[in-house]
Amino acid sequence: MGELAADKHVKYIISVEKKKDSFESVVMEHLRLNGAYWGLTTLDILGKLDAVDEEDVISWILKCQDESGGFAGNIGHDPHVLYTLSAVQVLALFDKVDILDADKVSNYIVGLQNEDGSFSGDIWGEVDTRFSYIAICCLSILQRLDKINVDKAVEYIVSCKNLDGGFGCTPGGESHSGQIFCCVGALAIAGALHHVDKDLLGWWLCERQVKSGGLNGRPEKLPDVVM
């Protein structure tokens, strides 16, 4: 196998950050914090995190925080649990989580837990097991997991388990690899992996591999590198 062109990857990631006036950047402005997480994580894996100005990144992230404690995808946008996790994860990359008011951030997340244990993504109320994982993961990093009803959160995730061993976004929802990652990840953090039928789920995941060698997210779909 050839050698990974790490420097080209670094150059590309840095160039994307600088193209703030491009069409692609403008239409995805509200997703910027999430994109920053993926880009910075890539740089960290490549051992090139010092290619960016740490102080500039942290300053921008803090400007994305809403008075509610949550973070928006960019300055001036609405807060969402997804971007809140991305903000915390990026600060963790720089070993700067301690600059946050952990109680303020965690209170925002706690306020998104519903009576049935599920989590809404924001004040508008969309529910998805992805948000359960995001909330649990974020609170775990902040060491505030005890502030939510973990038992109810686990109960809701388990209610989204299907007969094929997989998990959907809501009870009765179709099993999907992305949702499975989130549900299994959340259960792992919560110490509740005993709810997973490992053999049944393992077979379902194995069957995601198609003839080309790639993996799809669910039956009868094309392979996708995200999966």
XYZ file of C-alpha atoms in Angstrom:
227
model
C 0.000 0.000 0.000
C 1.114 3.536 -0.714
C 2.007 6.075 1.939
C -0.774 8.374 3.198
C -0.348 11.889 1.778
C -0.844 13.485 5.201
C 0.406 16.924 4.178
C -2.139 17.104 1.353
C -4.929 16.223 3.776
C -3.769 18.963 6.128
C -3.552 21.490 3.291
C -7.073 20.615 2.136
C -8.621 20.918 5.612
C -6.966 24.277 6.226
C -8.060 25.534 2.780
C -11.707 24.623 3.473
C -11.641 26.666 6.670
C -10.436 29.719 4.771
C -13.107 29.609 2.036
C -15.763 31.378 4.111
C -17.222 33.217 1.107
C -17.676 30.175 -1.116
C -21.182 28.955 -1.952
C -20.602 25.692 -0.082
C -19.434 27.518 3.032
C -22.350 29.949 3.038
C -25.078 27.309 2.667
C -23.509 25.209 5.417
C -22.711 28.094 7.744
C -25.064 26.735 10.413
C -23.122 23.428 10.469
C -19.687 24.979 10.885
C -18.964 23.831 14.443
C -19.708 20.237 13.550
C -17.445 20.525 10.496
C -14.728 22.019 12.689
C -14.904 18.953 14.933
C -14.389 16.558 12.019
C -11.596 18.623 10.500
C -9.751 19.109 13.784
C -10.149 15.455 14.731
C -8.581 14.502 11.399
C -5.662 16.846 12.052
C -5.254 15.367 15.521
C -5.158 11.802 14.164
C -2.533 12.924 11.651
C -0.534 14.515 14.457
C -1.006 17.942 12.844
C -3.327 19.712 15.279
C -0.720 22.445 15.647
C -1.471 23.465 12.038
C -4.305 25.618 13.386
C -4.224 28.528 15.823
C -5.557 27.034 19.049
C -6.503 30.388 20.583
C -8.454 31.444 17.493
C -10.396 28.171 17.429
C -11.261 28.301 21.126
C -12.255 31.975 20.940
C -14.614 31.250 18.040
C -16.154 28.252 19.813
C -16.931 30.265 22.929
C -18.655 32.878 20.756
C -20.984 30.114 19.529
C -22.302 29.494 23.051
C -25.862 30.616 23.728
C -26.981 32.109 27.045
C -28.898 28.846 27.614
C -25.558 27.058 27.955
C -25.843 25.179 24.666
C -23.774 25.814 21.553
C -24.891 26.764 18.061
C -23.325 25.591 14.813
C -21.967 29.086 14.288
C -22.133 32.551 15.793
C -25.671 33.929 15.786
C -27.441 30.605 15.209
C -29.698 28.597 17.524
C -28.176 26.145 20.024
C -28.524 22.393 19.474
C -27.295 19.387 21.399
C -25.291 18.209 18.343
C -23.182 21.350 18.199
C -22.885 21.363 21.976
C -21.162 17.981 21.834
C -18.928 19.141 18.980
C -17.879 22.180 21.031
C -17.043 20.055 24.065
C -15.174 17.509 21.936
C -13.063 20.175 20.222
C -12.175 21.722 23.580
C -11.266 18.220 24.786
C -8.903 17.853 21.801
C -7.060 20.932 23.054
C -7.346 19.793 26.699
C -9.387 22.926 27.446
C -12.692 21.526 28.746
C -11.967 23.197 32.078
C -12.621 26.666 30.593
C -16.310 25.766 30.295
C -18.954 26.281 32.951
C -19.738 22.560 33.018
C -22.890 23.015 35.084
C -24.296 25.595 32.663
C -23.646 23.369 29.657
C -24.948 20.256 31.391
C -28.097 22.060 32.585
C -28.877 22.857 28.947
C -28.621 19.167 28.066
C -30.603 18.070 31.126
C -33.418 20.367 30.019
C -33.686 18.437 26.752
C -34.523 15.092 28.381
C -38.175 14.138 28.004
C -40.481 12.260 30.365
C -39.964 8.965 28.502
C -36.174 9.252 28.822
C -35.583 10.370 25.239
C -33.790 13.588 24.290
C -34.864 16.401 22.014
C -32.189 17.975 19.849
C -33.242 21.519 20.737
C -36.207 23.534 21.995
C -38.211 22.621 18.882
C -38.587 19.058 20.121
C -37.290 16.653 17.457
C -36.533 13.286 19.122
C -33.942 10.838 17.834
C -31.706 8.194 19.446
C -28.745 10.115 18.010
C -29.589 12.829 20.514
C -29.631 10.273 23.336
C -26.061 9.273 22.462
C -24.958 12.879 22.049
C -26.415 13.913 25.401
C -24.957 10.938 27.268
C -21.565 11.296 25.587
C -21.356 15.019 26.281
C -22.375 14.682 29.929
C -19.861 11.874 30.345
C -17.027 14.085 29.067
C -18.178 16.847 31.427
C -18.445 14.323 34.286
C -22.084 15.280 34.827
C -23.832 12.074 33.743
C -25.531 11.818 37.127
C -27.597 14.929 36.361
C -29.966 13.064 34.013
C -32.204 10.067 34.598
C -29.836 7.480 33.121
C -32.213 4.570 33.768
C -34.991 6.248 31.798
C -32.544 7.163 29.018
C -31.488 3.512 28.758
C -35.111 2.363 28.867
C -35.973 4.597 25.920
C -33.008 3.400 23.845
C -33.948 -0.227 24.520
C -37.504 0.552 23.378
C -35.983 1.419 19.979
C -34.449 -2.056 19.584
C -35.903 -4.143 16.750
C -36.468 -7.850 16.153
C -33.378 -7.953 13.903
C -31.195 -6.821 16.824
C -30.679 -3.342 15.434
C -31.935 0.039 16.616
C -34.003 2.771 15.004
C -34.273 6.514 15.598
C -37.550 6.093 17.507
C -39.577 3.049 18.697
C -40.596 1.058 15.613
C -38.127 2.903 13.385
C -36.095 0.961 10.816
C -32.727 -0.383 11.980
C -29.833 1.676 10.626
C -26.083 1.404 11.145
C -25.823 5.033 12.207
C -28.527 4.645 14.831
C -26.975 1.389 15.989
C -23.629 3.099 16.557
C -25.363 5.775 18.617
C -27.502 3.386 20.656
C -24.720 0.915 21.376
C -22.372 3.793 22.214
C -24.886 5.314 24.619
C -25.547 1.964 26.281
C -21.811 1.380 26.632
C -21.280 4.725 28.376
C -24.287 4.039 30.612
C -22.950 0.586 31.530
C -25.957 -1.122 29.958
C -24.524 -3.189 27.093
C -26.274 -6.261 28.489
C -29.380 -5.017 26.658
C -27.690 -5.673 23.301
C -28.182 -9.070 21.634
C -24.588 -9.289 20.451
C -25.002 -12.340 18.207
C -28.157 -11.114 16.494
C -26.835 -7.594 16.047
C -23.464 -8.927 14.941
C -25.079 -10.897 12.115
C -27.156 -7.902 11.040
C -24.006 -5.780 10.850
C -22.096 -8.491 8.951
C -24.871 -8.569 6.377
C -24.239 -4.897 5.645
C -21.198 -5.842 3.579
C -22.000 -5.938 -0.144
C -20.260 -7.697 -3.041
C -17.896 -4.770 -3.654
C -16.582 -5.121 -0.113
C -18.195 -1.885 1.023
C -20.818 -1.520 3.719
C -24.318 -0.113 3.507
C -26.321 1.443 6.327
C -29.387 -0.756 5.899
C -30.685 -3.533 3.606
C -31.024 -2.880 -0.129
C -28.927 0.291 -0.048
C -25.674 1.182 -1.798
C -22.380 1.011 0.127
C -21.389 4.208 1.911
C -17.972 5.068 3.381
C -19.696 6.803 6.320
C -20.942 3.427 7.516
